[in-house]
């Protein structure tokens, strides 16, 4: 679609304003593309104001653009948005740490920054078939139960295990939405919330947007450190700890068996909740071995609010997740979700049921597991061969990325901290590979410079090898310049 849009963009100036472009059928035959590709290319040009499409008539070159309306004065909004009145903490919404993994890179740039699997890793045919079957289900377009379809809630409950039942599960529109609901339910504006350090930037953005104060608790290769978690609860009086015990983002750490019960005990003693973000359980690598159960499965006292999702293992647009909790907090979670979004669209819930109940689902998970391992192995081998100065403290057995540390004492571009990250990120983009800087993953000053490198968002192992070679070029530019 992009190539066709670019070709038509160059040709549209041949026509006079109002002149009719060739028909869609003619464009299909000329460029040997599908009608859908032609439709999308024309829609792109229409969005850019270059053509006007008229149903039943065709596409026409747009006329001269009208003079822009006089600009208004929006400076008053700076006062309105910052005047929080009785709010104990200012609310800021910084989406930069999220958009870096959502935005598509420029054409020709390899995507080591992506937060979702490449289309070749998505079960597109299975999802399409599930959507088609779902649309034919009786009542598929009716209003669903506010908590979600009972069968889907039961499926998520079985995946969690322990004492979790369908009655304690709410269906939500993706993990980000579920996390937002949990934070709003558990902490008032101005309250501290304990977070792993480093951690997922989208969660930090959610907390700050809600007026909460993220307080970092360091993570090591065995997950969050219980001694420092206990210290943080005592020092802050926090009542919430957000944690990713399985394949933590960004480090890939798995909470060690000896720490699991300790984390729950510490939170229970502090009268606090643990929000368990179990976002990537279905992206396990083929060599991982048996996975630990979710924390919620070993929680008799309702300490854990569990968030699980189908999105990472399917498609960024397949936004179906679950919130699981026990006790009075469940009703608060339900009320907030109903007020915010009413319910998750029923056709999407029906499609999720069709997908996870089909023979294609376990086949997809097996294929995804094998491919993720192959990609991880390729990226680690290529980094060792071409970039040995980048430290890889932990090789994960699940997830879709690696967390690398920049060389200590990197000179010139701000040492090994944010300055070096920024310079290297910019140089990598010039070299043709998009990477994610580590700074947004820390709620306080980072101990060193880092990069997060995704191996799932590119087309395959060939692009991984090429991307590492391009990153080598960028490192040579930044580090050698700094050494001068």
PDB file of N, CA, C and O in Angstrom, residues 348-379:
ATOM      1  N   UNK A 348     -16.059  -9.029  20.022  1.00  0.00           N
ATOM      2  CA  UNK A 348     -14.659  -9.313  20.314  1.00  0.00           C
ATOM      3  C   UNK A 348     -14.537 -10.408  21.364  1.00  0.00           C
ATOM      4  O   UNK A 348     -13.657 -11.281  21.277  1.00  0.00           O
ATOM      5  N   UNK A 349     -15.395 -10.391  22.369  1.00  0.00           N
ATOM      6  CA  UNK A 349     -15.373 -11.461  23.360  1.00  0.00           C
ATOM      7  C   UNK A 349     -15.737 -12.804  22.733  1.00  0.00           C
ATOM      8  O   UNK A 349     -15.125 -13.837  23.025  1.00  0.00           O
ATOM      9  N   UNK A 350     -16.754 -12.796  21.862  1.00  0.00           N
ATOM     10  CA  UNK A 350     -17.142 -14.036  21.190  1.00  0.00           C
ATOM     11  C   UNK A 350     -15.993 -14.553  20.318  1.00  0.00           C
ATOM     12  O   UNK A 350     -15.742 -15.769  20.242  1.00  0.00           O
ATOM     13  N   UNK A 351     -15.296 -13.626  19.641  1.00  0.00           N
ATOM     14  CA  UNK A 351     -14.163 -14.030  18.808  1.00  0.00           C
ATOM     15  C   UNK A 351     -13.047 -14.623  19.661  1.00  0.00           C
ATOM     16  O   UNK A 351     -12.382 -15.584  19.255  1.00  0.00           O
ATOM     17  N   UNK A 352     -12.824 -14.053  20.844  1.00  0.00           N
ATOM     18  CA  UNK A 352     -11.799 -14.605  21.741  1.00  0.00           C
ATOM     19  C   UNK A 352     -12.149 -16.037  22.141  1.00  0.00           C
ATOM     20  O   UNK A 352     -11.284 -16.920  22.165  1.00  0.00           O
ATOM     21  N   UNK A 353     -13.411 -16.270  22.456  1.00  0.00           N
ATOM     22  CA  UNK A 353     -13.833 -17.625  22.798  1.00  0.00           C
ATOM     23  C   UNK A 353     -13.631 -18.586  21.635  1.00  0.00           C
ATOM     24  O   UNK A 353     -13.158 -19.723  21.819  1.00  0.00           O
ATOM     25  N   UNK A 354     -13.997 -18.140  20.432  1.00  0.00           N
ATOM     26  CA  UNK A 354     -13.805 -18.982  19.260  1.00  0.00           C
ATOM     27  C   UNK A 354     -12.322 -19.291  19.039  1.00  0.00           C
ATOM     28  O   UNK A 354     -11.952 -20.418  18.699  1.00  0.00           O
ATOM     29  N   UNK A 355     -11.472 -18.284  19.232  1.00  0.00           N
ATOM     30  CA  UNK A 355     -10.040 -18.471  18.983  1.00  0.00           C
ATOM     31  C   UNK A 355      -9.436 -19.456  19.963  1.00  0.00           C
ATOM     32  O   UNK A 355      -8.783 -20.430  19.567  1.00  0.00           O
ATOM     33  N   UNK A 356      -9.611 -19.212  21.266  1.00  0.00           N
ATOM     34  CA  UNK A 356      -8.931 -20.053  22.257  1.00  0.00           C
ATOM     35  C   UNK A 356      -9.536 -21.446  22.332  1.00  0.00           C
ATOM     36  O   UNK A 356      -8.903 -22.370  22.878  1.00  0.00           O
ATOM     37  N   UNK A 357     -10.737 -21.626  21.775  1.00  0.00           N
ATOM     38  CA  UNK A 357     -11.350 -22.946  21.755  1.00  0.00           C
ATOM     39  C   UNK A 357     -11.096 -23.724  20.489  1.00  0.00           C
ATOM     40  O   UNK A 357     -11.560 -24.864  20.359  1.00  0.00           O
ATOM     41  N   UNK A 358     -10.346 -23.146  19.554  1.00  0.00           N
ATOM     42  CA  UNK A 358     -10.109 -23.793  18.273  1.00  0.00           C
ATOM     43  C   UNK A 358      -8.814 -24.598  18.302  1.00  0.00           C
ATOM     44  O   UNK A 358      -7.890 -24.293  19.071  1.00  0.00           O
ATOM     45  N   UNK A 359      -8.689 -25.635  17.455  1.00  0.00           N
ATOM     46  CA  UNK A 359      -7.423 -26.380  17.363  1.00  0.00           C
ATOM     47  C   UNK A 359      -6.257 -25.514  16.913  1.00  0.00           C
ATOM     48  O   UNK A 359      -5.099 -25.843  17.183  1.00  0.00           O
ATOM     49  N   UNK A 360      -6.569 -24.384  16.247  1.00  0.00           N
ATOM     50  CA  UNK A 360      -5.494 -23.512  15.774  1.00  0.00           C
ATOM     51  C   UNK A 360      -4.770 -22.818  16.923  1.00  0.00           C
ATOM     52  O   UNK A 360      -3.603 -22.432  16.775  1.00  0.00           O
ATOM     53  N   UNK A 361      -5.437 -22.661  18.080  1.00  0.00           N
ATOM     54  CA  UNK A 361      -4.827 -21.911  19.187  1.00  0.00           C
ATOM     55  C   UNK A 361      -3.596 -22.621  19.760  1.00  0.00           C
ATOM     56  O   UNK A 361      -2.521 -22.004  19.831  1.00  0.00           O
ATOM     57  N   UNK A 362      -3.659 -23.873  20.174  1.00  0.00           N
ATOM     58  CA  UNK A 362      -2.428 -24.519  20.678  1.00  0.00           C
ATOM     59  C   UNK A 362      -1.354 -24.643  19.603  1.00  0.00           C
ATOM     60  O   UNK A 362      -0.163 -24.563  19.926  1.00  0.00           O
ATOM     61  N   UNK A 363      -1.761 -24.826  18.348  1.00  0.00           N
ATOM     62  CA  UNK A 363      -0.757 -24.868  17.284  1.00  0.00           C
ATOM     63  C   UNK A 363      -0.039 -23.522  17.171  1.00  0.00           C
ATOM     64  O   UNK A 363       1.196 -23.470  16.998  1.00  0.00           O
ATOM     65  N   UNK A 364      -0.802 -22.445  17.256  1.00  0.00           N
ATOM     66  CA  UNK A 364      -0.180 -21.117  17.188  1.00  0.00           C
ATOM     67  C   UNK A 364       0.789 -20.913  18.344  1.00  0.00           C
ATOM     68  O   UNK A 364       1.910 -20.411  18.141  1.00  0.00           O
ATOM     69  N   UNK A 365       0.399 -21.281  19.559  1.00  0.00           N
ATOM     70  CA  UNK A 365       1.277 -21.071  20.710  1.00  0.00           C
ATOM     71  C   UNK A 365       2.562 -21.878  20.582  1.00  0.00           C
ATOM     72  O   UNK A 365       3.642 -21.391  20.951  1.00  0.00           O
ATOM     73  N   UNK A 366       2.476 -23.095  20.067  1.00  0.00           N
ATOM     74  CA  UNK A 366       3.690 -23.901  19.884  1.00  0.00           C
ATOM     75  C   UNK A 366       4.612 -23.266  18.840  1.00  0.00           C
ATOM     76  O   UNK A 366       5.829 -23.177  19.042  1.00  0.00           O
ATOM     77  N   UNK A 367       4.013 -22.816  17.731  1.00  0.00           N
ATOM     78  CA  UNK A 367       4.825 -22.192  16.684  1.00  0.00           C
ATOM     79  C   UNK A 367       5.442 -20.891  17.181  1.00  0.00           C
ATOM     80  O   UNK A 367       6.615 -20.590  16.902  1.00  0.00           O
ATOM     81  N   UNK A 368       4.671 -20.110  17.925  1.00  0.00           N
ATOM     82  CA  UNK A 368       5.178 -18.847  18.469  1.00  0.00           C
ATOM     83  C   UNK A 368       6.324 -19.105  19.435  1.00  0.00           C
ATOM     84  O   UNK A 368       7.354 -18.402  19.408  1.00  0.00           O
ATOM     85  N   UNK A 369       6.188 -20.107  20.278  1.00  0.00           N
ATOM     86  CA  UNK A 369       7.224 -20.441  21.254  1.00  0.00           C
ATOM     87  C   UNK A 369       8.541 -20.797  20.567  1.00  0.00           C
ATOM     88  O   UNK A 369       9.623 -20.338  20.966  1.00  0.00           O
ATOM     89  N   UNK A 370       8.450 -21.612  19.523  1.00  0.00           N
ATOM     90  CA  UNK A 370       9.664 -22.016  18.803  1.00  0.00           C
ATOM     91  C   UNK A 370      10.297 -20.837  18.079  1.00  0.00           C
ATOM     92  O   UNK A 370      11.527 -20.671  18.082  1.00  0.00           O
ATOM     93  N   UNK A 371       9.477 -20.004  17.467  1.00  0.00           N
ATOM     94  CA  UNK A 371      10.009 -18.871  16.712  1.00  0.00           C
ATOM     95  C   UNK A 371      10.634 -17.829  17.629  1.00  0.00           C
ATOM     96  O   UNK A 371      11.679 -17.245  17.311  1.00  0.00           O
ATOM     97  N   UNK A 372      10.028 -17.577  18.785  1.00  0.00           N
ATOM     98  CA  UNK A 372      10.603 -16.614  19.724  1.00  0.00           C
ATOM     99  C   UNK A 372      11.966 -17.082  20.216  1.00  0.00           C
ATOM    100  O   UNK A 372      12.895 -16.273  20.364  1.00  0.00           O
ATOM    101  N   UNK A 373      12.096 -18.363  20.489  1.00  0.00           N
ATOM    102  CA  UNK A 373      13.401 -18.888  20.911  1.00  0.00           C
ATOM    103  C   UNK A 373      14.436 -18.701  19.804  1.00  0.00           C
ATOM    104  O   UNK A 373      15.574 -18.269  20.064  1.00  0.00           O
ATOM    105  N   UNK A 374      14.059 -19.018  18.568  1.00  0.00           N
ATOM    106  CA  UNK A 374      15.007 -18.879  17.459  1.00  0.00           C
ATOM    107  C   UNK A 374      15.431 -17.422  17.299  1.00  0.00           C
ATOM    108  O   UNK A 374      16.616 -17.130  17.071  1.00  0.00           O
ATOM    109  N   UNK A 375      14.508 -16.509  17.433  1.00  0.00           N
ATOM    110  CA  UNK A 375      14.830 -15.090  17.289  1.00  0.00           C
ATOM    111  C   UNK A 375      15.702 -14.604  18.450  1.00  0.00           C
ATOM    112  O   UNK A 375      16.647 -13.841  18.249  1.00  0.00           O
ATOM    113  N   UNK A 376      15.359 -15.027  19.670  1.00  0.00           N
ATOM    114  CA  UNK A 376      16.191 -14.652  20.826  1.00  0.00           C
ATOM    115  C   UNK A 376      17.614 -15.156  20.645  1.00  0.00           C
ATOM    116  O   UNK A 376      18.589 -14.413  20.890  1.00  0.00           O
ATOM    117  N   UNK A 377      17.756 -16.417  20.232  1.00  0.00           N
ATOM    118  CA  UNK A 377      19.090 -16.989  20.058  1.00  0.00           C
ATOM    119  C   UNK A 377      19.867 -16.242  18.970  1.00  0.00           C
ATOM    120  O   UNK A 377      21.079 -16.010  19.105  1.00  0.00           O
ATOM    121  N   UNK A 378      19.184 -15.886  17.905  1.00  0.00           N
ATOM    122  CA  UNK A 378      19.853 -15.139  16.834  1.00  0.00           C
ATOM    123  C   UNK A 378      20.325 -13.782  17.329  1.00  0.00           C
ATOM    124  O   UNK A 378      21.475 -13.383  17.080  1.00  0.00           O
ATOM    125  N   UNK A 379      19.469 -13.070  18.055  1.00  0.00           N
ATOM    126  CA  UNK A 379      19.863 -11.740  18.517  1.00  0.00           C
ATOM    127  C   UNK A 379      21.003 -11.812  19.527  1.00  0.00           C
ATOM    128  O   UNK A 379      21.959 -11.021  19.455  1.00  0.00           O
TER     129      UNK A 379
END
